Structure formats: C-alpha cells, structure tokens
Coordinates of C-alpha atoms in Angstrom, one line a residue:
Chain I
M1219 CA 0.0 0.0 0.0
T1220 CA 1.4 3.6 -0.6
P1221 CA 2.3 5.3 2.5
A1222 CA 0.7 8.2 3.8
L1223 CA 3.9 10.2 4.0
E1224 CA 7.4 9.4 2.7
T1225 CA 10.9 11.1 2.1
I1226 CA 13.3 9.9 -0.2
G1227 CA 17.0 11.1 0.6
L1228 CA 15.7 14.3 2.2
V1229 CA 18.6 16.6 2.8
K1230 CA 18.6 20.3 4.4
R1231 CA 21.9 21.9 4.8
F1232 CA 22.2 25.4 6.8
G1233 CA 25.7 26.4 5.6
G1234 CA 28.0 23.8 6.8
L1235 CA 25.7 22.1 9.2
V1236 CA 23.7 19.2 7.9
A1237 CA 20.3 19.4 10.0
T1238 CA 18.6 16.6 8.0
D1239 CA 21.0 14.1 6.7
N1240 CA 19.8 11.9 3.7
V1241 CA 16.5 10.7 5.5
S1242 CA 14.2 8.2 4.1
F1243 CA 11.3 7.6 5.8
R1244 CA 7.9 6.0 5.6
L1245 CA 4.5 6.5 7.5
E1246 CA 2.1 4.2 6.6
Q1247 CA -1.6 4.4 6.4
G1248 CA -3.4 4.7 9.7
A1249 CA 0.0 4.7 11.6
R1250 CA 0.8 5.6 15.3
H1251 CA 4.4 6.4 14.6
A1252 CA 6.8 8.3 17.1
L1253 CA 9.9 9.9 16.2
I1254 CA 12.2 10.5 19.0
G1255 CA 15.7 11.6 19.4
P1256 CA 17.9 13.8 21.7
N1257 CA 18.1 17.8 21.8
G1258 CA 19.1 19.0 18.5
A1259 CA 18.6 15.6 16.5
G1260 CA 16.9 17.8 14.0
K1261 CA 13.2 17.0 14.7
T1262 CA 11.7 20.1 14.4
T1263 CA 13.7 20.9 11.0
F1264 CA 12.3 17.7 9.5
V1265 CA 8.7 18.7 10.3
N1266 CA 9.3 22.1 9.0
L1267 CA 10.4 20.1 5.6
L1268 CA 7.4 17.7 5.7
T1269 CA 5.2 21.0 6.2
G1270 CA 6.9 23.2 3.6
V1271 CA 7.9 25.9 5.8
L1272 CA 11.5 25.0 4.9
A1273 CA 12.7 24.1 1.4
P1274 CA 15.0 20.8 1.3
S1275 CA 18.4 21.1 -0.2
D1276 CA 17.8 17.6 -1.7
G1277 CA 15.1 14.7 -1.8
Q1278 CA 11.8 14.5 -2.0
I1279 CA 8.6 14.5 0.1
L1280 CA 5.8 12.2 -1.3
L1281 CA 2.1 12.6 0.4
Q1282 CA -0.1 9.9 -0.5
G1283 CA 2.3 8.9 -3.3
E1284 CA 2.3 12.4 -4.7
D1285 CA 5.3 14.6 -4.9
V1286 CA 4.7 17.5 -2.9
T1287 CA 8.4 18.8 -2.6
Q1288 CA 7.7 22.1 -4.4
L1289 CA 4.1 22.5 -3.1
R1290 CA 3.6 25.7 -0.7
P1291 CA 3.0 25.1 2.8
D1292 CA -0.9 26.0 3.0
L1293 CA -1.5 23.8 -0.1
R1294 CA -0.1 20.8 1.4
V1295 CA -2.5 21.4 4.3
K1296 CA -5.3 21.3 1.7
R1297 CA -4.1 18.0 0.6
G1298 CA -4.2 16.7 4.4
L1299 CA -0.7 17.1 5.9
V1300 CA -1.4 19.0 8.9
R1301 CA 0.7 19.7 11.9
T1302 CA 0.8 21.1 15.5
F1303 CA 3.4 23.1 17.2
Q1304 CA 5.4 22.4 20.1
I1305 CA 4.9 25.8 21.6
N1306 CA 1.3 26.9 21.1
Q1307 CA 0.7 28.7 17.8
L1308 CA -2.7 30.4 18.4
F1309 CA -4.9 33.6 17.4
A1310 CA -4.7 35.4 20.7
G1311 CA -7.5 37.9 20.0
M1312 CA -9.9 35.1 18.6
T1313 CA -11.7 32.7 20.5
P1314 CA -11.8 29.0 20.0
L1315 CA -15.5 29.4 18.4
E1316 CA -13.6 31.7 15.5
T1317 CA -10.4 30.0 15.5
I1318 CA -11.9 26.5 14.9
G1319 CA -14.6 27.8 12.1
V1320 CA -11.7 29.6 10.5
A1321 CA -9.9 26.2 9.8
V1322 CA -13.3 24.8 9.0
S1323 CA -14.0 27.3 6.4
E1324 CA -10.5 27.3 5.2
R1325 CA -11.0 23.4 4.6
M1326 CA -14.1 23.7 2.9
G1327 CA -12.9 26.1 0.3
H1328 CA -14.9 28.9 1.8
G1329 CA -11.6 30.7 3.3
G1330 CA -11.4 33.6 0.4
D1331 CA -15.4 34.2 0.6
W1332 CA -15.6 37.8 1.1
W1333 CA -19.1 38.5 0.4
R1334 CA -20.8 35.9 3.0
P1335 CA -20.6 36.3 6.9
A1336 CA -18.6 33.6 8.5
G1337 CA -20.8 30.8 10.3
G1338 CA -23.7 31.5 8.2
S1339 CA -23.8 27.7 7.3
P1340 CA -25.1 25.6 9.7
E1341 CA -22.8 22.9 8.4
V1342 CA -19.9 25.2 9.6
I1343 CA -21.4 25.5 13.0
D1344 CA -22.2 21.8 13.8
E1345 CA -18.6 20.8 12.9
I1346 CA -17.2 23.4 15.0
V1347 CA -19.4 22.5 17.9
D1348 CA -18.4 18.6 17.0
I1349 CA -14.9 19.5 17.1
A1350 CA -15.1 21.4 20.2
T1351 CA -17.1 18.9 21.8
R1352 CA -14.2 16.2 21.0
F1353 CA -11.7 18.3 22.5
H1354 CA -13.2 19.6 25.5
L1355 CA -13.7 23.2 24.8
T1356 CA -17.1 23.7 24.7
D1357 CA -16.9 25.4 28.0
V1358 CA -14.7 27.9 26.7
L1359 CA -15.9 28.6 23.1
E1360 CA -16.4 32.3 23.4
E1361 CA -13.6 33.0 25.6
R1362 CA -10.5 34.9 24.4
T1363 CA -7.7 32.1 23.7
S1364 CA -5.0 34.4 25.1
S1365 CA -7.0 34.0 28.5
L1366 CA -7.6 30.3 28.1
A1367 CA -5.9 28.0 30.5
Y1368 CA -2.7 26.4 29.2
G1369 CA -4.3 23.0 29.2
K1370 CA -7.0 24.1 27.0
Q1371 CA -4.7 26.0 24.6
R1372 CA -2.9 22.7 24.0
L1373 CA -6.2 21.0 23.3
L1374 CA -7.3 23.8 20.9
E1375 CA -3.6 23.6 19.5
I1376 CA -4.7 20.3 18.1
A1377 CA -8.3 20.9 17.7
V1378 CA -7.5 23.5 15.0
A1379 CA -5.2 21.2 13.3
F1380 CA -8.1 18.3 13.4
A1381 CA -10.6 20.9 12.0
C1382 CA -8.4 21.1 8.6
K1383 CA -9.4 17.3 8.4
P1384 CA -6.0 15.7 8.2
R1385 CA -5.1 12.6 6.5
V1386 CA -1.5 12.7 8.2
L1387 CA -1.4 14.7 11.4
L1388 CA 2.2 15.5 12.9
L1389 CA 1.9 16.5 16.5
D1390 CA 5.0 18.0 17.7
E1391 CA 5.0 17.4 21.5
P1392 CA 1.6 17.7 22.2
A1393 CA 2.0 17.3 26.1
A1394 CA 4.6 19.8 26.4
G1395 CA 4.1 21.7 29.4
V1396 CA 1.0 20.5 30.4
P1397 CA 0.2 20.3 34.1
E1398 CA -0.3 17.0 35.5
A1399 CA -3.9 17.6 36.1
D1400 CA -4.9 18.2 32.7
R1401 CA -2.7 15.7 31.1
H1402 CA -5.1 13.0 31.1
E1403 CA -7.7 15.0 29.1
L1404 CA -5.1 15.7 26.4
L1405 CA -3.7 12.4 26.0
S1406 CA -7.3 10.8 26.0
T1407 CA -8.1 13.0 23.0
V1408 CA -4.9 12.2 21.2
A1409 CA -5.5 8.4 21.8
A1410 CA -9.0 8.9 20.6
L1411 CA -8.0 10.5 17.3
P1412 CA -9.9 8.5 14.4
R1413 CA -7.9 5.5 12.8
D1414 CA -8.0 6.7 9.1
V1415 CA -5.4 9.8 10.4
S1416 CA -2.1 8.3 10.2
V1417 CA -0.1 10.3 13.1
L1418 CA 3.5 10.9 13.3
L1419 CA 4.1 12.2 17.1
I1420 CA 7.5 13.9 17.5
E1421 CA 8.2 13.7 21.5
H1422 CA 10.6 13.5 24.3
D1423 CA 8.0 12.3 26.7
M1424 CA 8.9 8.3 26.7
D1425 CA 5.9 7.4 28.8
L1426 CA 3.8 8.9 25.9
V1427 CA 5.5 7.7 23.1
F1428 CA 5.3 4.1 24.5
S1429 CA 1.5 4.1 25.2
F1430 CA 0.8 5.8 22.2
A1431 CA 3.0 4.7 19.6
E1432 CA 3.3 1.4 17.4
R1433 CA 6.6 2.1 15.8
I1434 CA 9.5 4.5 16.7
S1435 CA 12.0 6.0 14.8
V1436 CA 14.9 7.4 16.3
L1437 CA 17.2 10.8 14.9
V1438 CA 20.3 11.4 16.0
N1439 CA 22.4 14.0 14.6
G1440 CA 20.0 15.0 11.5
A1441 CA 20.1 11.4 10.2
L1442 CA 17.6 8.0 11.0
F1443 CA 19.5 6.0 13.6
T1444 CA 17.2 3.1 13.7
E1445 CA 13.6 2.2 13.3
G1446 CA 11.3 -0.7 14.9
T1447 CA 8.3 -1.6 17.1
V1448 CA 8.1 -0.4 20.7
A1449 CA 9.7 -3.2 21.9
E1450 CA 12.6 -3.4 19.5
I1451 CA 13.3 0.0 20.2
S1452 CA 12.8 0.1 24.1
T1453 CA 15.0 -2.8 24.3
D1454 CA 18.1 -1.6 21.8
P1455 CA 21.1 -0.7 24.0
R1456 CA 22.4 1.5 21.2
V1457 CA 19.2 3.5 21.4
R1458 CA 19.5 3.7 25.2
A1459 CA 23.1 4.9 24.6
V1460 CA 22.3 7.7 22.4
Y1461 CA 19.2 8.9 24.1
L1462 CA 17.1 7.0 26.3
G1463 CA 20.3 7.3 28.6
E1464 CA 20.9 10.9 28.8
S1465 CA 17.0 11.8 29.0
V1466 CA 16.4 10.0 32.3
D1467 CA 16.1 13.3 34.2
E1468 CA 13.5 14.8 31.7
Chain J
M1438 CA -23.9 16.8 20.0
N1439 CA -25.4 19.1 22.5
P1440 CA -28.1 21.4 20.9
E1441 CA -27.2 23.9 23.6
H1442 CA -23.7 24.4 22.5
R1443 CA -25.1 24.5 19.2
R1444 CA -27.3 27.3 19.6
I1445 CA -24.8 29.3 21.7
A1446 CA -22.4 29.0 18.4
A1447 CA -24.6 30.0 16.2
K1448 CA -26.0 32.9 18.2
Y1449 CA -22.2 34.1 19.0
L1450 CA -21.5 34.1 15.3
A1451 CA -24.6 36.1 14.5
D1452 CA -24.0 38.5 16.9
K1453 CA -20.7 39.4 15.4
W1454 CA -22.9 40.5 12.1
R1455 CA -25.8 42.0 13.6
W1456 CA -26.0 45.7 13.5
K1457 CA -25.4 47.4 16.9
P1458 CA -27.4 50.4 18.2
L1459 CA -24.5 52.7 18.2
E1460 CA -23.6 52.1 14.4
Y1461 CA -27.3 53.3 13.9
V1462 CA -26.6 56.3 15.9
F1463 CA -23.5 57.1 14.0
W1464 CA -24.8 57.0 10.8
L1465 CA -28.0 58.8 11.7
A1466 CA -26.1 61.2 13.2
A1467 CA -23.9 61.6 10.1
L1468 CA -27.3 62.2 8.3
A1469 CA -29.0 64.3 10.4
A1470 CA -26.1 67.0 10.2
V1471 CA -27.0 67.6 6.6
W1472 CA -29.8 69.5 7.9
L1473 CA -28.5 70.2 11.9
L1474 CA -24.9 71.7 11.1
P1475 CA -25.7 73.6 7.6
S1476 CA -22.7 76.1 8.6
H1477 CA -19.9 73.2 8.9
H1478 CA -20.4 71.2 5.7
L1479 CA -17.0 71.9 4.5
I1480 CA -15.3 70.7 7.9
L1481 CA -17.8 67.6 7.8
N1482 CA -17.0 66.8 4.3
E1483 CA -13.2 66.9 5.0
I1484 CA -13.9 64.7 8.5
M1485 CA -15.9 62.1 6.1
I1486 CA -13.3 61.9 3.7
T1487 CA -10.2 61.8 6.3
G1488 CA -12.6 59.2 8.0
L1489 CA -12.8 56.9 5.0
F1490 CA -9.1 57.2 4.3
A1491 CA -8.6 56.2 7.9
M1492 CA -10.9 53.3 7.5
S1493 CA -9.1 52.1 4.7
L1494 CA -6.0 51.9 6.8
D1495 CA -7.7 50.3 9.3
L1496 CA -8.5 47.6 6.9
I1497 CA -4.7 46.5 6.5
L1498 CA -3.6 47.6 9.9
G1499 CA -6.4 46.6 12.1
Y1500 CA -7.5 43.6 10.5
A1501 CA -4.3 41.9 8.4
G1502 CA -1.6 43.8 10.8
I1503 CA 0.1 45.6 8.0
A1504 CA 1.6 49.1 9.7
S1505 CA 1.8 51.7 6.8
L1506 CA 3.7 55.1 6.8
G1507 CA 2.8 55.7 3.4
H1508 CA -1.0 55.3 2.8
A1509 CA -0.9 58.9 1.3
A1510 CA 0.5 57.3 -1.5
F1511 CA -2.6 55.9 -2.5
F1512 CA -4.6 58.7 -1.5
G1513 CA -2.6 60.9 -3.3
L1514 CA -2.9 58.8 -6.3
G1515 CA -6.4 58.9 -6.3
A1516 CA -6.8 62.5 -5.7
Y1517 CA -4.2 63.3 -8.8
T1518 CA -6.0 60.7 -10.8
A1519 CA -9.7 62.4 -10.3
G1520 CA -8.0 65.8 -10.5
I1521 CA -6.3 65.3 -13.8
F1522 CA -9.1 63.3 -15.3
A1523 CA -11.7 66.2 -14.8
I1524 CA -9.4 68.6 -16.3
R1525 CA -8.3 66.2 -19.4
V1526 CA -11.4 64.2 -20.1
T1527 CA -14.7 64.8 -18.4
G1528 CA -16.0 66.4 -15.0
D1529 CA -18.2 63.4 -14.1
P1530 CA -17.5 62.7 -10.5
L1531 CA -18.4 59.1 -10.3
L1532 CA -16.5 58.2 -13.5
G1533 CA -13.5 59.9 -11.9
L1534 CA -14.2 58.1 -8.6
A1535 CA -14.1 54.9 -10.4
L1536 CA -11.0 55.6 -12.1
A1537 CA -9.2 56.9 -9.1
G1538 CA -10.3 53.7 -7.2
F1539 CA -8.8 51.7 -10.0
A1540 CA -5.6 53.4 -10.2
S1541 CA -4.9 53.3 -6.4
A1542 CA -5.9 49.5 -6.7
G1543 CA -3.5 49.0 -9.4
L1544 CA -0.6 50.6 -7.3
G1545 CA -1.7 48.9 -4.3
F1546 CA -1.5 45.4 -6.1
V1547 CA 1.9 46.0 -7.6
T1548 CA 3.2 47.5 -4.4
S1549 CA 1.7 44.8 -2.2
F1550 CA 4.6 42.5 -3.2
L1551 CA 7.2 44.8 -1.6
V1552 CA 5.0 44.7 1.6
L1553 CA 5.0 40.8 1.6
R1554 CA 8.9 40.8 1.7
G1555 CA 9.0 41.9 5.2
V1556 CA 7.6 42.4 8.7
D1557 CA 6.9 45.6 10.7
L1558 CA 9.9 48.0 10.6
A1559 CA 10.5 46.7 6.5
R1560 CA 6.8 47.7 5.7
L1561 CA 7.0 50.8 7.4
M1562 CA 10.2 51.6 5.5
V1563 CA 8.7 50.4 2.3
T1564 CA 5.4 51.8 2.6
L1565 CA 7.4 55.2 3.3
G1566 CA 9.4 54.8 0.4
V1567 CA 6.5 54.3 -2.0
A1568 CA 4.8 57.4 -0.7
L1569 CA 8.1 59.4 -1.1
V1570 CA 8.9 58.4 -4.5
L1571 CA 5.5 58.9 -5.7
G1572 CA 5.4 62.5 -4.0
E1573 CA 8.6 63.2 -5.7
I1574 CA 7.2 61.9 -9.4
A1575 CA 3.9 64.4 -8.6
N1576 CA 6.4 67.1 -7.8
Q1577 CA 8.4 66.9 -11.1
L1578 CA 5.7 66.1 -13.4
T1579 CA 5.0 69.7 -13.4
W1580 CA 3.1 69.8 -16.9
L1581 CA 0.9 67.2 -15.7
T1582 CA 0.2 67.8 -11.9
G1583 CA 1.1 71.3 -11.4
G1584 CA 3.9 70.7 -9.1
A1585 CA 4.4 72.6 -6.3
D1586 CA 1.8 75.0 -7.6
G1587 CA -0.7 72.3 -7.4
L1588 CA -3.2 71.0 -9.8
Q1589 CA -5.5 74.5 -11.1
G1590 CA -8.9 74.5 -12.9
V1591 CA -10.4 71.0 -11.8
T1592 CA -14.1 71.6 -12.5
I1593 CA -16.3 69.1 -11.5
A1594 CA -19.8 68.4 -13.3
P1595 CA -23.1 67.9 -11.3
I1596 CA -23.4 64.5 -9.8
L1597 CA -25.8 62.2 -12.1
G1598 CA -26.1 65.7 -14.3
K1599 CA -28.4 66.9 -11.5
F1600 CA -26.5 68.1 -8.1
E1601 CA -24.4 70.6 -8.4
F1602 CA -21.5 71.3 -5.8
D1603 CA -22.1 74.5 -4.0
I1604 CA -19.7 76.9 -1.9
F1605 CA -21.2 75.8 1.3
G1606 CA -20.3 72.5 0.7
R1607 CA -23.6 70.8 1.4
T1608 CA -23.6 68.5 -1.8
A1609 CA -19.8 67.8 -1.2
Y1610 CA -20.7 66.7 2.1
V1611 CA -23.9 64.7 1.1
Y1612 CA -21.7 63.1 -1.7
S1613 CA -18.8 62.0 0.5
L1614 CA -21.4 60.6 3.1
I1615 CA -23.1 58.3 0.4
V1616 CA -19.8 57.0 -1.0
S1617 CA -18.2 56.8 2.4
F1618 CA -21.6 54.8 3.8
L1619 CA -21.4 52.4 0.5
L1620 CA -18.1 51.7 0.9
F1621 CA -18.3 51.0 4.7
L1622 CA -21.2 48.7 3.8
I1623 CA -19.1 46.8 1.6
A1624 CA -16.0 46.7 4.2
R1625 CA -18.4 45.7 7.0
R1626 CA -19.4 42.8 5.0
L1627 CA -15.8 41.8 4.3
V1628 CA -14.4 41.9 7.6
I1629 CA -17.4 39.8 9.1
S1630 CA -16.8 37.2 6.3
P1631 CA -14.3 34.1 6.4
F1632 CA -12.0 36.3 4.3
G1633 CA -12.0 38.7 7.0
L1634 CA -11.7 36.2 9.5
S1635 CA -9.0 34.9 7.9
L1636 CA -7.1 38.2 7.9
R1637 CA -7.3 38.3 11.5
T1638 CA -5.8 34.9 11.9
I1639 CA -2.8 36.4 9.8
R1640 CA -2.5 39.4 11.9
D1641 CA -2.5 37.1 14.9
N1642 CA -0.1 34.4 13.7
P1643 CA 0.7 34.3 9.8
L1644 CA 2.6 31.0 10.3
R1645 CA -0.2 29.3 12.4
A1646 CA -2.5 30.9 9.7
S1647 CA -0.6 29.3 7.0
A1648 CA -0.2 26.0 8.9
I1649 CA -4.2 25.8 8.4
G1650 CA -4.4 26.1 5.0
T1651 CA -4.6 29.8 4.6
P1652 CA -2.7 31.3 1.3
V1653 CA -1.2 33.8 3.6
D1654 CA 0.6 35.8 0.8
R1655 CA -2.9 35.8 -1.5
R1656 CA -5.1 37.3 1.1
L1657 CA -2.5 40.3 2.0
I1658 CA -2.2 41.1 -1.8
A1659 CA -6.2 41.2 -2.0
I1660 CA -6.9 43.1 1.2
Y1661 CA -3.9 45.7 0.5
T1662 CA -5.3 46.0 -2.9
V1663 CA -8.9 46.8 -1.6
A1664 CA -7.4 49.2 1.0
A1665 CA -5.5 50.9 -1.8
A1666 CA -8.7 51.3 -3.8
Y1667 CA -10.7 52.6 -0.8
A1668 CA -7.7 55.4 0.2
G1669 CA -7.8 56.2 -3.5
I1670 CA -11.6 56.9 -3.8
A1671 CA -11.2 59.0 -0.4
G1672 CA -8.4 60.8 -2.4
A1673 CA -10.5 61.5 -5.3
L1674 CA -13.3 62.7 -2.8
L1675 CA -11.5 65.3 -1.5
A1676 CA -9.9 66.4 -5.2
Q1677 CA -13.4 66.7 -6.5
T1678 CA -15.1 68.2 -3.3
T1679 CA -12.6 70.9 -3.0
Q1680 CA -11.6 71.2 -6.8
F1681 CA -8.1 71.3 -6.2
V1682 CA -5.0 69.1 -5.7
S1683 CA -1.7 69.8 -4.3
L1684 CA 1.2 68.0 -3.2
D1685 CA -0.3 68.1 0.1
V1686 CA -2.5 65.1 -0.7
I1687 CA 0.6 62.7 -1.0
A1688 CA 2.8 64.4 1.6
L1689 CA 4.4 62.2 4.6
H1690 CA 2.5 64.1 7.5
R1691 CA -0.9 63.1 5.8
S1692 CA 0.4 59.3 6.0
A1693 CA 1.6 60.1 9.7
D1694 CA -1.7 62.0 10.5
V1695 CA -4.0 59.4 9.4
L1696 CA -2.1 56.8 11.5
L1697 CA -2.7 59.1 14.5
M1698 CA -6.2 59.3 13.9
L1699 CA -6.8 55.5 13.4
V1700 CA -4.6 54.7 16.7
I1701 CA -7.2 57.6 18.3
G1702 CA -10.2 56.0 17.5
G1703 CA -8.9 52.6 17.9
T1704 CA -8.2 49.8 15.3
G1705 CA -10.1 46.6 14.2
Y1706 CA -13.8 47.7 14.3
L1707 CA -14.0 50.1 11.3
Y1708 CA -15.5 53.2 13.2
G1709 CA -12.1 53.9 14.8
G1710 CA -11.2 56.2 11.4
F1711 CA -14.1 57.8 11.6
V1712 CA -14.2 58.3 15.0
G1713 CA -10.6 59.4 15.1
A1714 CA -11.1 61.8 12.3
L1715 CA -14.0 63.5 14.1
I1716 CA -11.5 63.6 17.4
F1717 CA -8.4 64.7 15.3
K1718 CA -10.3 67.4 13.1
G1719 CA -12.2 68.7 16.2
L1720 CA -9.5 69.0 18.5
Q1721 CA -7.3 70.5 15.5
D1722 CA -10.2 73.3 15.1
V1723 CA -10.8 73.8 18.8
I1724 CA -7.0 73.9 20.1
S1725 CA -5.9 75.8 17.0
S1726 CA -8.3 78.6 17.5
W1727 CA -7.0 78.8 21.3
T1728 CA -3.4 78.5 20.3
P1729 CA -2.8 78.4 16.6
Q1730 CA 0.9 77.4 16.5
Y1731 CA 1.1 75.0 19.3
W1732 CA -2.1 72.4 18.8
T1733 CA 0.3 69.6 17.5
F1734 CA 1.7 69.6 21.0
W1735 CA -1.8 68.8 22.4
I1736 CA -2.4 66.2 19.9
G1737 CA 0.8 64.4 20.6
L1738 CA -0.1 64.6 24.4
I1739 CA -3.1 63.1 24.0
L1740 CA -1.8 60.4 21.6
V1741 CA 0.7 59.5 24.2
I1742 CA -1.6 59.2 27.3
L1743 CA -4.0 57.0 25.2
V1744 CA -1.5 54.7 24.1
L1745 CA 0.0 54.5 27.7
I1746 CA -3.5 54.0 29.5
G1747 CA -5.8 52.4 26.9
R1748 CA -4.2 48.9 26.1
D1749 CA -4.6 45.8 27.3
R1750 CA -1.2 44.7 25.7
M1751 CA 0.6 47.3 28.2
N1752 CA -1.7 45.9 31.1
L1753 CA -0.3 42.3 30.3
A1754 CA 3.5 43.4 30.2
V1755 CA 3.2 45.2 33.5
A1756 CA 1.2 42.2 35.3
T1757 CA 4.1 39.9 34.0
G1758 CA 6.7 42.5 35.0
L1759 CA 5.3 42.7 38.4
A1760 CA 5.0 38.8 38.6
R1761 CA 8.6 38.6 37.9
L1762 CA 9.5 41.2 40.6
R1763 CA 7.6 39.2 42.9
G1764 CA 9.2 36.0 41.8
K1765 CA 6.0 34.6 40.7
P1766 CA 5.5 32.8 37.4
A1767 CA 4.0 35.1 34.5
P1768 CA 0.4 35.2 34.0
R1769 CA 0.5 33.3 31.1
P1770 CA 2.9 30.3 31.3
R1771 CA 4.7 29.5 28.2
T1772 CA 7.3 26.4 27.3
I1773 CA 10.4 27.8 26.4
V1774 CA 11.8 24.6 25.7
G1775 CA 14.1 25.2 22.5
D1776 CA 14.4 22.9 20.0
R1777 CA 15.4 23.3 16.2

C-alpha cells in the first residue's frame, strides 16, 4: 500500500551544518508512529521540511504517493498534511469558536469568501461544535484564546489541526508543558484520534511515546539512526546509549 | 452533539454581524448633520473623507496587521487621478471616482509584493519609500500635476447631471457621506466574512494561518489592493469636492496623521477611522483657535496618554513585570523548551 507520507533521501543544509541528513522515512496509512531523538537531533527541522516551511536542499517528499516537495505549505494542508506546534501557535485575539471556524471554512474552500458572513452556514457551525466537543472546548468557546488555561490552549492547538481534516497529522510534543492535572484529558483526546488519520508524534516524553506509538524512529544528528517496534526500540542498547540514557532526568 | 452548544455557537457568530445600536446612531447622526449643521458642511466633508481614508488604513492595519507609513500614496494617486481626469477628459464625478479607485488599486496590487517581503519595520520603510517616490514624481511632473503650485482648474460636473457642487459644501458633504457609507457597508461585509476572519488569523499569527491552509500572501495582496482602492476613492472625493489638488495630498504628514487618527479612534472595528478623524479634526479646530501654533503639542500629548492607558497588551506587560519582580510565574506561562 502507498505510504501516507514518505521522504526519499531528504537533506537540509544550513551552511556547513547538515540538519537533515539523507532521511528516507515511511509513515504507513493509519500509523501511530513516533519520532524521537535527543535535543538538537533535527526533529523540528524535519517537520518544517515536511510541512513546507523550509525547502529541502535535496530529496523528495511524497504525500499519498504524490510529490509535494515544491508545494506551498497551505496547499499541503489542503491535501491533508497538517501539523501542531510544540509551542502554541494560536490566534491570541480570537475565540476558540472563531479559531476552529476559520480552519473549517478554509478547509471547505470558503476561506476566500468575502461576501457571506462567517458561520452563516449550519454545516460549519455543526462541525465547530463537533470538534469543540471532541476536544473538551465547549465550555470556553467564547473566551479569548489568550485568557484560556494552558491545558485548554494545548487542546485548541490540536483541535485547530483536526479541523483541517488531516489525513496525516504531525503532533509536535502535544503534551509539552501541560500540568499533570490536565494531562489525562489531553492524552485521551490524542488516543481517540480516528484511525484513518495517520499520526506522526514528535516527542520527548517516553511514557507518551510508549503508550501511544506502534512504531518508533530515532533521529540522531539529523540522520535516521534506527527504526522499529516499541519493543525493539525500548530494548535496543544503542538507542539507550544515544538517547534514553541521557534523558532519564527529563 | 449538545444542541445547547450549537445554539450558543450560532448565536455568537450571528451577534458578530448584527448591527449594534451605536452603529445606527453614528450613521443617523452623520445624516442628520446634513440639515442640523448647515454651516459646518465643509469641515464635515473633510472629516468624512479623512474618516474613509483612515478606515482604509484600518482594513490593512487593524485587520491584517500591516503597518503603513505611506498610505497617502494611494490617497494622493486617487486625488491626482480624479483631478487630472476632470481637467483632461470629463468632469463627471462618478467616473472620476471609479477611475481613481482602479488606479490606486493597481498601485496597491503592485506594491503589495514589496510589502510582503518584510515584517513590521521593513513594511514601514517600504510603504514610506513608495509614498516618497510617488510624491517626488508628482512634484517633478509639473506639466501634468502642476507641481508645487498644485493642480489648478479642476471643475466637476453635477453629480448624475443633477446635483451641483455649492460653495457651502452641502452637496459635497452628502456626496462624501453616501460614498463613504456605501464603501463602509462593503467593508463591514468583508470583515465579518470568512475572508475577514482569515485576515485576523494572519494578523495574530501568520505561521499558524499558513498551517491551517490559508494562502497568507494572497489574502494580504487582496486586502492591500482593496485598502488602496478605498484610499484612492477618498483622495478622489477630496479632489472633487475641493476642486483642487496639491502635493499635500501625498505628503508624509498625511500618512502620519491618518495613522494617528486611527490609533486615537482605535483599530479593528472599522469606526475607529471615522471617530479618530472626528476627534482629530475637532481637536485641531478647537485647540488651534485657542493656540494656533502649538496645537500639535496637545494632539501629541493626547496620543501618548491614550497609548499609555488604553492598551491591554500594556497591562499584560505590566502584570508580567510585576509577577517577575515578586518571583512568581508570569500570568500566562509558556514553554520555553528550545528545539531546532
């Protein structure tokens, strides 16, 4: 079967520094795949290459078998490649209702529609409420995003991505900075993502990786170090040496 | 799905585009001034035009987050286009207005690509630069623009062949009011649309806007072009109602003044430009009759006070600073974990 997302020999150089070193990676349909690696391993650069924020120096990116290497970021989103951010990237002056609504209308192709009022069509409202319910945001729909509790902002971060109807979802440390009390709510929504969405989880938190992922890829110094099932990776002594060993205190 | 949540969401969105009582008050007052303030039509005309100009700046600054120090480029181009068109082709005001709008839209479209290149400071410089270049062109093309003497001999035919411009400015004010109101209606429609909402996402966070599939550059080009057209029409209104165009229409101080007015009136709700123009011109009128040479001192002071007290961003900065001083976490904690 065609992988949901594939990279072939992906390279990114910043001057003399090779941040992404010949990465050939496959994300299968419906996968629950984690990408781990020590700080500075190039995980975020890799995500930026996938989403089109950065242009690769060499190599190819295939989304559902189609070459998207040269495609603009917003067009990749329209084809179903959506990400969340490690540090919240939200719209501070808007409400969760508007934020989700904007993503929904953009996905439906109404984003450039300037004559009809936003939220005029019942299907948009239905979908906003659906998503807000799934991500436990119905109680804060009308509050300013900047005044939301951090845990809620984290939920909104994922809800916005989900509103784009991803076929491939890149979750960049979804639980980063979430207080212990709100963690369960967040992790349960992540675990409840529909199976037809292929998920790549970029994560530091090993508990989350081991509970969520079925396969794990390890990135070290920009290159793919190894890949395998959770059992293989968690018992691999080399992985322990380069990564797990040094992150015990995290 | 909980129908209660659905109802709340639908109501919230519907409230956004419902006309508020104050909006009726504003436009009815503007209309009532036609009969109630007959001796002030000249200044009211100027305020209405300046308000429209400031609203056009609000479209890019308040909604899309593009700061401009050269918005008078479009105002000036519109004024000169309307003036020259009246002298050389025909004095029909509506044709001149439309042409001015298209000319400025064209300039806006072309220069929007320069604006896209940078962020705040670069944008200020680019917009300022465009206005300076255009101002100098207007100064040099004496045969066309009259240069420093201004464009003389503009005569405007009656509107629709019926309503002649009078020396008391009554027709002028009604004309500017109707044009401004129609343009306002379109702008109001535009800012509550999905397009308008997407502009606000770009203003708040262009990175994320792009990550939810918004073609950021195209949206900015579109709104910059629309705002330029609006500014051009405002300029044309001034040229037509005063039947004169001078280099003043494109001068740096006009770009700066309109920015001041918008900040005084408030950005991001469309009325800020009109309110700011009213306050600015009103203050100018009152203070300059009291102290003709130093009125800008008071305007400046008011502006400083306004910015100091009225902005919630300032409040948050203060709150964060205080919290830090006390060794407590900032009001809104954020992760600072760095990763490439």
